Structure formats: structure tokens, C-alpha cells
CSV table of C-alpha atoms and ligand atoms in Angstrom, one decimal:
chain,number,residue,atom,x,y,z
A,1,MET,CA,21.9,-21.9,65.5
A,2,THR,CA,18.8,-23.2,63.8
A,3,THR,CA,16.5,-25.7,65.5
A,4,MET,CA,17.4,-29.3,64.8
A,5,LYS,CA,14.2,-31.3,64.3
A,6,LEU,CA,14.5,-34.9,65.5
A,7,LEU,CA,11.8,-37.6,65.2
A,8,ILE,CA,12.4,-40.5,67.6
A,9,LEU,CA,10.7,-43.8,66.6
A,10,PRO,CA,11.5,-46.3,69.5
A,11,GLY,CA,9.6,-49.2,67.9
A,12,ASP,CA,9.5,-52.6,69.5
A,13,GLY,CA,11.3,-54.9,72.0
A,14,ILE,CA,14.5,-53.2,73.3
A,15,GLY,CA,13.9,-50.2,71.0
A,16,PRO,CA,12.1,-48.1,73.6
A,17,GLU,CA,14.7,-49.1,76.3
A,18,VAL,CA,17.7,-48.0,74.2
A,19,MET,CA,16.1,-44.9,72.8
A,20,ALA,CA,15.3,-43.8,76.4
A,21,GLU,CA,19.1,-43.7,76.9
A,22,VAL,CA,19.6,-41.7,73.7
A,23,ARG,CA,17.1,-39.2,75.0
A,24,LYS,CA,19.3,-38.7,78.1
A,25,VAL,CA,22.2,-37.8,75.8
A,26,ILE,CA,20.0,-35.4,73.7
A,27,ASP,CA,18.8,-33.8,76.9
A,28,TRP,CA,22.3,-33.3,78.2
A,29,PHE,CA,23.4,-31.6,75.0
A,30,ALA,CA,20.3,-29.3,75.2
A,31,ALA,CA,20.9,-28.4,78.8
A,32,PHE,CA,24.7,-28.1,78.9
A,33,ARG,CA,25.8,-27.3,75.4
A,34,GLY,CA,22.9,-25.1,74.3
A,35,LEU,CA,21.9,-27.2,71.4
A,36,ASP,CA,18.4,-26.4,70.1
A,37,PHE,CA,16.6,-29.7,69.5
A,38,ALA,CA,12.9,-30.0,68.7
A,39,VAL,CA,12.2,-33.6,69.6
A,40,GLU,CA,9.0,-35.5,68.6
A,41,GLU,CA,8.3,-39.1,69.3
A,42,ASP,CA,6.0,-41.5,67.4
A,43,LEU,CA,5.2,-45.1,66.7
A,44,VAL,CA,6.8,-47.6,64.2
A,45,GLY,CA,6.7,-51.3,63.7
A,46,GLY,CA,4.5,-53.6,65.9
A,47,ALA,CA,3.8,-50.6,68.3
A,48,ALA,CA,2.3,-48.7,65.3
A,49,TYR,CA,0.4,-51.8,64.1
A,50,ASP,CA,-1.2,-52.2,67.6
A,51,VAL,CA,-2.6,-48.7,67.4
A,52,HIS,CA,-3.1,-48.0,63.7
A,53,GLY,CA,-3.2,-51.4,62.0
A,54,VAL,CA,-0.2,-50.5,59.9
A,55,PRO,CA,3.5,-50.5,60.8
A,56,LEU,CA,3.9,-46.8,59.8
A,57,SER,CA,1.0,-44.5,59.6
A,58,ASP,CA,0.8,-41.7,56.9
A,59,ALA,CA,0.9,-39.1,59.6
A,60,THR,CA,4.1,-40.6,61.0
A,61,MET,CA,5.6,-40.7,57.5
A,62,ALA,CA,4.7,-37.0,57.0
A,63,ARG,CA,6.5,-36.2,60.3
A,64,ALA,CA,9.6,-38.1,59.1
A,65,GLN,CA,9.5,-36.1,55.9
A,66,ALA,CA,9.5,-32.9,57.9
A,67,ALA,CA,12.3,-34.0,60.3
A,68,ASP,CA,16.0,-33.2,59.9
A,69,ALA,CA,16.8,-36.6,61.2
A,70,VAL,CA,14.9,-39.7,62.2
A,71,LEU,CA,16.3,-41.8,65.1
A,72,LEU,CA,14.9,-45.3,65.1
A,73,GLY,CA,15.2,-48.1,67.8
A,74,ALA,CA,14.1,-51.4,66.3
A,75,CYS,CA,11.1,-53.1,64.7
A,76,GLY,CA,9.7,-56.6,65.1
A,77,GLY,CA,9.0,-59.4,67.5
A,78,PRO,CA,7.4,-62.8,67.9
A,79,ALA,CA,3.9,-61.3,68.6
A,80,TYR,CA,3.9,-60.1,65.0
A,81,ASP,CA,5.4,-63.2,63.2
A,82,ASP,CA,2.1,-64.4,61.8
A,83,LEU,CA,1.0,-61.0,60.4
A,84,ASP,CA,0.5,-60.7,56.6
A,85,PHE,CA,3.8,-59.6,54.9
A,86,SER,CA,2.3,-56.2,54.0
A,87,VAL,CA,1.8,-55.2,57.6
A,88,LYS,CA,4.8,-56.8,59.2
A,89,PRO,CA,6.7,-54.4,61.6
A,90,GLU,CA,9.8,-54.4,59.4
A,91,ARG,CA,7.7,-53.0,56.5
A,92,GLY,CA,7.5,-49.7,58.5
A,93,LEU,CA,11.3,-49.4,58.3
A,94,LEU,CA,11.3,-50.3,54.6
A,95,ARG,CA,8.7,-47.6,53.9
A,96,LEU,CA,10.8,-45.0,55.7
A,97,ARG,CA,13.9,-46.0,53.7
A,98,LYS,CA,12.0,-46.0,50.4
A,99,GLU,CA,10.0,-42.8,50.7
A,100,LEU,CA,12.9,-40.8,52.1
A,101,ASP,CA,15.0,-42.3,49.3
A,102,LEU,CA,17.9,-43.2,51.5
A,103,TYR,CA,20.3,-44.5,49.0
A,104,ALA,CA,23.6,-44.4,51.0
A,105,ASN,CA,23.9,-46.7,54.0
A,106,LEU,CA,26.8,-45.9,56.3
A,107,ARG,CA,28.1,-48.6,58.6
A,108,PRO,CA,31.2,-47.7,60.6
A,109,ALA,CA,33.5,-50.4,62.0
A,110,ARG,CA,35.4,-48.9,64.9
A,111,CYS,CA,37.2,-50.9,67.5
A,112,PHE,CA,37.3,-49.4,70.9
A,113,ASP,CA,40.6,-50.2,72.6
A,114,ALA,CA,38.9,-51.6,75.7
A,115,LEU,CA,37.0,-54.2,73.5
A,116,ALA,CA,39.9,-55.2,71.2
A,117,ASP,CA,40.2,-58.5,72.9
A,118,ALA,CA,36.5,-59.3,72.2
A,119,SER,CA,37.2,-59.5,68.5
A,120,SER,CA,37.7,-62.8,66.8
A,121,LEU,CA,40.8,-61.4,65.2
A,122,LYS,CA,44.1,-60.6,66.9
A,123,ARG,CA,44.3,-57.4,69.0
A,124,GLU,CA,47.0,-56.0,66.8
A,125,VAL,CA,44.9,-56.4,63.6
A,126,VAL,CA,41.8,-54.6,65.1
A,127,ALA,CA,43.0,-52.2,67.8
A,128,GLY,CA,42.5,-48.6,66.6
A,129,LEU,CA,40.4,-49.8,63.6
A,130,ASP,CA,38.1,-47.0,62.3
A,131,LEU,CA,36.7,-47.6,58.8
A,132,MET,CA,33.4,-46.8,57.1
A,133,ILE,CA,31.5,-48.8,54.6
A,134,VAL,CA,29.1,-46.9,52.3
A,135,ARG,CA,26.7,-49.3,50.7
A,136,GLU,CA,24.3,-48.3,47.9
A,137,LEU,CA,20.9,-49.2,49.4
A,138,THR,CA,18.1,-48.6,46.9
A,139,SER,CA,19.2,-50.2,43.6
A,140,GLY,CA,21.3,-53.1,42.2
A,141,MET,CA,20.7,-56.8,42.6
A,142,TYR,CA,17.9,-56.6,45.3
A,143,PHE,CA,15.7,-54.3,43.1
A,144,GLY,CA,16.7,-54.9,39.4
A,145,GLU,CA,14.2,-56.1,36.8
A,146,PRO,CA,13.6,-58.7,35.5
A,147,ARG,CA,13.4,-60.9,38.6
A,148,GLY,CA,11.5,-63.9,39.6
A,149,ILE,CA,11.3,-67.7,39.3
A,150,THR,CA,10.1,-69.1,36.0
A,151,GLU,CA,9.7,-72.5,34.4
A,152,LEU,CA,11.1,-73.5,31.1
A,153,ASN,CA,9.2,-75.8,28.6
A,154,ASP,CA,11.2,-78.8,29.8
A,155,GLY,CA,10.1,-78.2,33.4
A,156,THR,CA,13.5,-76.7,34.5
A,157,ARG,CA,13.0,-73.9,36.9
A,158,VAL,CA,15.1,-70.7,36.6
A,159,GLY,CA,15.7,-68.1,39.3
A,160,VAL,CA,16.6,-64.6,38.0
A,161,ASN,CA,17.8,-61.4,39.6
A,162,THR,CA,19.2,-58.5,37.8
A,163,HIS,CA,22.2,-56.5,38.9
A,164,ARG,CA,21.4,-53.1,37.3
A,165,TYR,CA,22.9,-49.7,38.0
A,166,THR,CA,22.5,-46.3,36.2
A,167,THR,CA,25.0,-43.5,36.0
A,168,HIS,CA,22.9,-41.4,38.3
A,169,GLU,CA,22.6,-44.1,41.0
A,170,ILE,CA,26.3,-44.7,41.0
A,171,ARG,CA,27.3,-41.1,41.0
A,172,ARG,CA,25.1,-40.0,43.9
A,173,VAL,CA,26.4,-42.7,46.2
A,174,ALA,CA,30.0,-42.1,45.1
A,175,ARG,CA,29.5,-38.4,46.1
A,176,SER,CA,28.3,-39.5,49.5
A,177,ALA,CA,31.5,-41.5,49.9
A,178,PHE,CA,33.8,-38.7,48.8
A,179,GLU,CA,32.0,-36.2,51.0
A,180,LEU,CA,32.5,-38.6,54.0
A,181,ALA,CA,36.1,-39.1,53.2
A,182,GLY,CA,36.6,-35.4,53.4
A,183,LYS,CA,35.4,-35.5,57.0
A,184,ARG,CA,37.8,-38.4,57.8
A,185,SER,CA,41.2,-39.4,56.3
A,186,ASN,CA,40.4,-38.4,52.7
A,187,ARG,CA,40.7,-41.9,51.2
A,188,VAL,CA,38.0,-43.9,49.3
A,189,CYS,CA,38.4,-47.5,48.1
A,190,SER,CA,35.7,-48.5,45.6
A,191,MET,CA,34.8,-52.2,45.4
A,192,GLU,CA,33.1,-54.1,42.6
A,193,LYS,CA,33.8,-57.0,40.2
A,194,ALA,CA,34.8,-55.1,37.1
A,195,ASN,CA,36.8,-58.2,36.0
A,196,VAL,CA,33.6,-60.3,35.4
A,197,MET,CA,30.6,-57.9,35.4
A,198,GLU,CA,29.6,-55.1,33.0
A,199,ALA,CA,27.8,-53.3,35.9
A,200,GLY,CA,31.1,-53.5,37.7
A,201,ILE,CA,32.9,-51.8,34.8
A,202,LEU,CA,30.3,-49.0,34.7
A,203,TRP,CA,30.6,-48.7,38.5
A,204,ARG,CA,34.4,-48.2,38.3
A,205,GLU,CA,34.1,-45.7,35.4
A,206,GLU,CA,31.4,-43.6,37.1
A,207,VAL,CA,33.2,-43.5,40.5
A,208,THR,CA,36.3,-42.5,38.7
A,209,TRP,CA,34.4,-39.8,36.8
A,210,VAL,CA,33.0,-38.3,40.0
A,211,HIS,CA,36.4,-38.4,41.6
A,212,ASP,CA,38.2,-36.7,38.6
A,213,ASN,CA,35.6,-34.0,38.1
A,214,GLU,CA,34.4,-33.2,41.6
A,215,TYR,CA,36.7,-34.6,44.3
A,216,PRO,CA,40.3,-34.8,42.8
A,217,ASP,CA,41.8,-34.1,46.2
A,218,VAL,CA,40.4,-37.3,47.7
A,219,GLU,CA,42.7,-40.4,47.3
A,220,LEU,CA,40.7,-43.0,45.2
A,221,SER,CA,41.6,-46.7,44.8
A,222,HIS,CA,39.7,-49.6,43.3
A,223,MET,CA,39.6,-53.2,44.5
A,224,TYR,CA,37.7,-56.3,43.4
A,225,ALA,CA,35.1,-57.1,46.0
A,226,ASP,CA,36.4,-60.7,46.7
A,227,ASN,CA,39.8,-59.3,47.4
A,228,GLY,CA,38.2,-56.6,49.5
A,229,ALA,CA,36.6,-59.4,51.7
A,230,MET,CA,40.1,-60.9,52.2
A,231,GLN,CA,41.7,-57.6,52.9
A,232,LEU,CA,39.0,-56.8,55.5
A,233,VAL,CA,40.0,-59.7,57.6
A,234,ARG,CA,43.8,-59.6,56.8
A,235,ALA,CA,44.6,-55.9,57.3
A,236,PRO,CA,41.4,-53.9,57.9
A,237,LYS,CA,43.3,-50.8,59.0
A,238,GLN,CA,44.4,-50.1,55.4
A,239,PHE,CA,40.9,-48.7,54.7
A,240,ASP,CA,39.2,-45.4,55.5
A,241,VAL,CA,36.0,-45.2,53.4
A,242,ILE,CA,34.8,-48.2,51.3
A,243,VAL,CA,32.1,-47.5,48.7
A,244,THR,CA,30.3,-50.5,47.1
A,245,ASP,CA,27.0,-51.6,45.7
A,246,ASN,CA,24.0,-53.1,47.5
A,247,LEU,CA,24.8,-56.8,47.3
A,248,PHE,CA,28.6,-56.6,48.0
A,249,GLY,CA,27.9,-53.9,50.6
A,250,ASP,CA,25.5,-56.2,52.4
A,251,ILE,CA,28.1,-58.9,52.8
A,252,LEU,CA,31.2,-56.7,53.3
A,253,SER,CA,29.5,-54.5,56.0
A,254,ASP,CA,28.5,-57.6,58.0
A,255,CYS,CA,32.0,-58.9,57.7
A,256,ALA,CA,33.5,-55.5,58.8
A,257,ALA,CA,31.0,-55.1,61.6
A,258,MET,CA,32.1,-58.4,63.3
A,259,LEU,CA,35.7,-57.2,63.4
A,260,THR,CA,34.7,-55.0,66.3
A,261,GLY,CA,32.9,-57.4,68.7
A,262,SER,CA,29.3,-57.1,69.8
A,263,LEU,CA,26.1,-56.3,67.9
A,264,GLY,CA,25.2,-54.0,70.7
A,265,MET,CA,28.0,-51.6,69.7
A,266,LEU,CA,27.2,-51.1,66.0
A,267,PRO,CA,25.5,-47.9,64.8
A,268,SER,CA,24.4,-47.0,61.3
A,269,ALA,CA,23.1,-44.1,59.2
A,270,SER,CA,21.1,-44.1,55.9
A,271,LEU,CA,21.4,-40.8,54.0
A,272,GLY,CA,19.5,-39.4,51.0
A,273,ALA,CA,19.6,-36.3,48.9
A,274,PRO,CA,20.0,-32.9,50.5
A,275,MET,CA,16.7,-31.1,51.6
A,276,ALA,CA,16.0,-27.5,51.0
A,277,ASN,CA,17.9,-26.5,54.1
A,278,GLY,CA,21.0,-28.4,52.8
A,279,ARG,CA,20.8,-31.2,55.4
A,280,PRO,CA,20.6,-34.7,53.9
A,281,ARG,CA,17.5,-36.8,54.4
A,282,ALA,CA,18.6,-39.1,57.2
A,283,LEU,CA,17.7,-42.1,59.3
A,284,TYR,CA,19.9,-43.3,62.2
A,285,GLU,CA,19.5,-46.7,63.8
A,286,PRO,CA,21.5,-49.4,65.6
A,287,VAL,CA,22.3,-52.4,63.4
A,288,HIS,CA,20.7,-54.8,65.9
A,289,GLY,CA,17.0,-55.8,66.0
A,290,SER,CA,14.4,-55.7,68.8
A,291,ALA,CA,16.1,-58.6,70.8
A,292,PRO,CA,12.9,-60.1,72.1
A,293,ASP,CA,14.9,-62.5,74.2
A,294,ILE,CA,16.2,-59.7,76.5
A,295,ALA,CA,13.4,-57.1,76.1
A,296,GLY,CA,12.1,-55.7,79.3
A,297,LYS,CA,15.0,-57.0,81.4
A,298,ALA,CA,17.2,-53.9,81.4
A,299,LEU,CA,19.9,-56.0,79.7
A,300,ALA,CA,20.1,-54.2,76.4
A,301,ASN,CA,23.2,-52.3,75.5
A,302,PRO,CA,22.3,-48.8,74.4
A,303,ILE,CA,25.7,-47.9,73.0
A,304,ALA,CA,24.8,-48.7,69.3
A,305,SER,CA,21.9,-46.3,69.5
A,306,ILE,CA,23.9,-43.6,71.3
A,307,LEU,CA,26.7,-43.9,68.7
A,308,SER,CA,23.9,-43.6,66.0
A,309,PHE,CA,23.0,-40.3,67.6
A,310,ALA,CA,26.7,-39.3,67.4
A,311,MET,CA,26.5,-40.0,63.7
A,312,ALA,CA,23.4,-37.7,63.5
A,313,LEU,CA,25.4,-34.9,65.2
A,314,ARG,CA,28.2,-35.4,62.6
A,315,TYR,CA,26.3,-36.1,59.3
A,316,SER,CA,23.1,-34.2,59.7
A,317,PHE,CA,24.2,-31.2,61.8
A,318,ASP,CA,28.0,-30.9,61.2
A,319,LEU,CA,28.6,-31.0,64.9
A,320,GLU,CA,31.9,-32.8,64.7
A,321,ALA,CA,33.2,-31.8,68.2
A,322,GLU,CA,29.9,-32.9,69.8
A,323,ALA,CA,30.0,-36.2,67.9
A,324,GLU,CA,33.5,-36.8,69.1
A,325,MET,CA,32.5,-36.0,72.7
A,326,VAL,CA,29.8,-38.8,72.5
A,327,GLU,CA,32.3,-41.3,71.1
A,328,GLY,CA,34.9,-40.2,73.6
A,329,ALA,CA,32.4,-40.7,76.5
A,330,VAL,CA,31.7,-44.2,75.3
A,331,GLU,CA,35.4,-44.9,75.2
A,332,ASP,CA,35.9,-43.5,78.7
A,333,VAL,CA,33.1,-45.7,80.1
A,334,LEU,CA,34.4,-48.8,78.5
A,335,ALA,CA,37.9,-48.0,79.7
A,336,GLN,CA,36.5,-47.8,83.3
A,337,GLY,CA,35.4,-51.4,82.9
A,338,ILE,CA,31.7,-50.5,82.8
A,339,ARG,CA,29.9,-53.1,80.6
A,340,THR,CA,26.4,-54.3,79.8
A,341,ALA,CA,26.1,-58.1,79.9
A,342,ASP,CA,26.5,-58.6,76.2
A,343,LEU,CA,30.1,-57.3,76.3
A,344,GLY,CA,31.1,-59.8,78.9
A,345,PRO,CA,32.8,-58.9,82.2
A,346,ALA,CA,35.8,-56.6,82.4
A,347,GLU,CA,38.6,-57.4,84.8
A,348,GLY,CA,38.0,-55.3,87.9
A,349,GLY,CA,35.0,-53.7,86.2
A,350,ARG,CA,31.3,-54.0,86.7
A,351,THR,CA,28.3,-55.2,84.7
A,352,VAL,CA,25.4,-52.7,84.6
A,353,SER,CA,21.8,-52.3,83.4
A,354,THR,CA,20.7,-50.4,80.3
A,355,GLY,CA,19.8,-47.3,82.3
A,356,ALA,CA,23.1,-47.3,84.3
A,357,MET,CA,25.1,-47.5,81.1
A,358,GLY,CA,23.2,-44.4,79.8
A,359,ASP,CA,23.8,-42.6,83.0
A,360,ALA,CA,27.5,-43.5,82.9
A,361,ILE,CA,27.8,-42.1,79.4
A,362,VAL,CA,26.1,-38.9,80.4
A,363,ALA,CA,28.4,-38.6,83.4
A,364,ALA,CA,31.4,-39.2,81.1
A,365,LEU,CA,30.1,-36.4,78.8
A,366,ALA,CA,29.9,-34.1,81.8
A,367,ALA,CA,33.4,-35.0,82.9
A,368,ARG,CA,34.8,-34.3,79.4
A,369,ASP,CA,33.0,-30.9,79.4
A,370,SER,CA,34.4,-29.8,82.8
B,401,NAD,P1,18.5,-59.1,67.1
B,401,NAD,O1,19.6,-58.2,66.7
B,401,NAD,O2,17.3,-58.5,67.7
B,401,NAD,O3,19.2,-60.1,68.3
B,401,NAD,C1,20.2,-61.0,68.0
B,401,NAD,C2,20.9,-61.3,69.4
B,401,NAD,O4,21.7,-60.2,69.8
B,401,NAD,C3,20.0,-61.6,70.5
B,401,NAD,O5,20.5,-62.6,71.3
B,401,NAD,C4,19.9,-60.3,71.3
B,401,NAD,O6,19.6,-60.5,72.6
B,401,NAD,C5,21.3,-59.7,71.1
B,401,NAD,N1,21.2,-58.3,71.0
B,401,NAD,C6,20.8,-57.5,70.0
B,401,NAD,N2,20.9,-56.2,70.3
B,401,NAD,C7,21.4,-56.2,71.5
B,401,NAD,C8,21.7,-55.1,72.4
B,401,NAD,N3,21.5,-53.8,72.1
B,401,NAD,N4,22.2,-55.4,73.6
B,401,NAD,C9,22.4,-56.7,74.0
B,401,NAD,N5,22.2,-57.7,73.2
B,401,NAD,C10,21.6,-57.5,72.0
B,401,NAD,O7,18.2,-60.1,65.9
B,401,NAD,P2,17.0,-61.2,65.8
B,401,NAD,O8,16.9,-62.0,67.1
B,401,NAD,O9,17.4,-62.0,64.6
B,401,NAD,O10,15.7,-60.4,65.5
B,401,NAD,C11,14.7,-60.1,66.5
B,401,NAD,C12,13.6,-59.2,65.9
B,401,NAD,O11,14.2,-58.0,65.4
B,401,NAD,C13,13.0,-59.9,64.6
B,401,NAD,O12,11.6,-59.6,64.6
B,401,NAD,C14,13.7,-59.2,63.5
B,401,NAD,O13,12.9,-59.2,62.3
B,401,NAD,C15,13.9,-57.8,64.0
B,401,NAD,N6,15.0,-57.1,63.4
B,401,NAD,C16,14.8,-55.7,63.2
B,401,NAD,C17,15.8,-54.9,62.7
B,401,NAD,C18,15.6,-53.5,62.6
B,401,NAD,O14,14.6,-53.0,63.2
B,401,NAD,N7,16.4,-52.7,61.9
B,401,NAD,C19,17.1,-55.5,62.4
B,401,NAD,C20,17.2,-56.9,62.6
B,401,NAD,C21,16.2,-57.6,63.2
């Protein structure tokens, strides 16, 4: 097996706390499953600003370009709120996404059985839920030109954003969705508003083209995004992979995420084009931020970050069995009633610290391996 180059960027707030727990899982796989990781660690966000005066140095960017996968904690915090926009901690993350050209954002919504009662929906609607939203991340409404606020001759102000997609931009994210579906239940639902938007018509045509010419064995369906939002809360288990544009994906992925309960449980991946070694450019990070209200108190839930590492095993390194081991270990720990404070108490269970949750997950990995 070739060496897997990981760059860990813990960042700010609870970032270093949760990434320390990811490190335990990485070390376990290296020690007991013979996985060959080369792990580097560097600064991002406010931590980088404190040392370099910028939220991501050129040297760190170069390390990210050379890595097979970047694992990020979180950026930001009140100490940096008054900084100029150009050096705010979150700009470090945006630079990584932009320069690695990470155009496909993957947000799984998976409901662990032990947490099904924590959802705002009924247990039977969410128990066993396992869907993936693929959101186009680098084009569309948030980037299209022209944009801005102008004033007409009569003094009326006009706000403009442009929802713009090219064939290339649609086809590459569609391919990401079809590839993913091949590793799951082989179904893709594409969401847009082809009934009222030309960009939606193009989206539907191009996704269909990629399907018919390159992935005919994957089941493809189309849905208007407004209906998609309704279906996500009515019957989310009908979906496997959903692919959608930047704007609709922003909204639909937040909606889907909340089906599963706590922010501390939600992983994500952002993928780009394949590198020379065939692996996609990739950044893995929890959905949550730096949680300054609980930073330094050992209260943070490390599961979102550990599940993000499971995504790295699956999508960067094709280690499906190992990814399932991590997810299974999380499931085992939750089933034992072990919870961090954000998940609320379990009947007959215990509430533990960030470090104890990481230890419990490593112990569950060892138990699964024996
Ligand atoms: P947040 O996600 O940091 O926190 C929201 C709430 O959820 C807080 O009450 C927090 O304690 C809780 N929470 C979050 N993650 C948790 C975890 N793992 N375990 C337990 N509880 C958890 O969002 P926010 O408060 O809006 O933002 C705080 C800072 O993080 C800001 O500076 C913001 O810009 C930044 N931020 C960064 C990212 C990122 O790096 N990707 C994402 C969102 C926000």
C-alpha cells in the first residue's frame, strides 16, 4: 500500500480538541491495521493569523496541495471578530477550497439508531436514514457575474446576483454524484428548478447527458428543488444521493442535516478533480464551527470530526471496510449510552468528556477488530 499523506489543520476553538481525538483514531489504524499514514500538522484560521499575520500561509497552502487529504478542525472566534475581512480566520478555509478547486461538497445525513429520538421528526421517519447531498460548491448564484447593488436614475436601488452554470461545471459535479452512488445504493436524484429557470433546464439536460453516456447503470431521477425540500422532511429515506447546485444545496443540506439531531455529529467532505495519483483533491471537516462557548472545557463532541476522517478513508483512499469500522464504532459507543453533553443524557448511560469519547471510540474499534 502506498503512503497516505494527511495534513491536519486543527484551527481554532474546539478545533484542536476534536482533532486530537481524530489523531487517536489515525494512530489506532496505523498501529493495528498497518495503514501507512504520513501525518503533518499546520496552522489555519486565527491560529495562523497569530503567527503569520494571515489565516493561511503560502507554505501551508503548498503543503495542502501536496497532501492526499486535508483534515480541518474549525476556524474563527471572538478574538478575531474585528480583523479586516481579508485576514479573517474563515478566509483561510475559503482559500483552501478555492485553490484546491473543491467543487463537490458532500454532506451525509445519517441517523444513528441510538439518536433517532433526538430528531425533530418522528423516529419512524428518520431511523435508519442514510442519504448524501452533493452540492456544487464553486459556481452558481454565489459567484456568478454580474453581481452587486446599483442605483437607477430615479434613485431605486437594485440588487443583482447571477445564477450561472456552464456545461463543464455541471458535468463534473454530476460525475462526482454518480461515482458516489456507485459506492452506495446506486441511485441519484438531481434537484433544480427547470420549470422556471433556464439554468435549471441546462442542469437537467447535462446531468442526463452524463448519466446516459457515462453512468447508464445508475438509477437517475429529477425533482424540482422546492418539492425536494418537502420530500426531505416528509419521507427522507426515499433518497440515496441528491445532487444539486450551490444555492439549493446550501439550503437542502442544512435541512437534511437537522433530520439527524446534533451539530456535533455532522461530517463533510469537499472534493475536487483527481490528482496525478488518481486520488481526488479533498478536504474533510466537521460541519460545525469553533464553538467558542465551550472551547477549552472538554465538552466538544469529536464525532463529527471522526466521521469526517471515515469519509477520508472511503473517498480518498477507497478503504470502505475501515470507513465502516469507524462508523460502526461510533454506533456501538452511542448504543452503550456514552454521550458528550450536546447529545443529552441517555437512559442508563453516562455523559463523558471529549477525550473520553475519543477513547471509547478507539476501544470500540479494538473490540470490532478482535
Ligand atoms: P458553531 O458551530 O461553532 O457553534 C454553534 C453551537 O453548537 C454552539 O453552541 C456550540 O457550542 C455548539 N457546538 C458546535 N460544535 C459542537 C461540538 N462539536 N460539540 C458540542 N457542541 C458543539 O457556530 P457559531 O457559534 O455560529 O460560530 C462560532 C465560530 O465558528 C465563528 O467564528 C464562526 O465564524 C466559526 N465557524 C467556522 C466554521 C468552519 O470553520 N467551517 C463553520 C461555522 C462557523
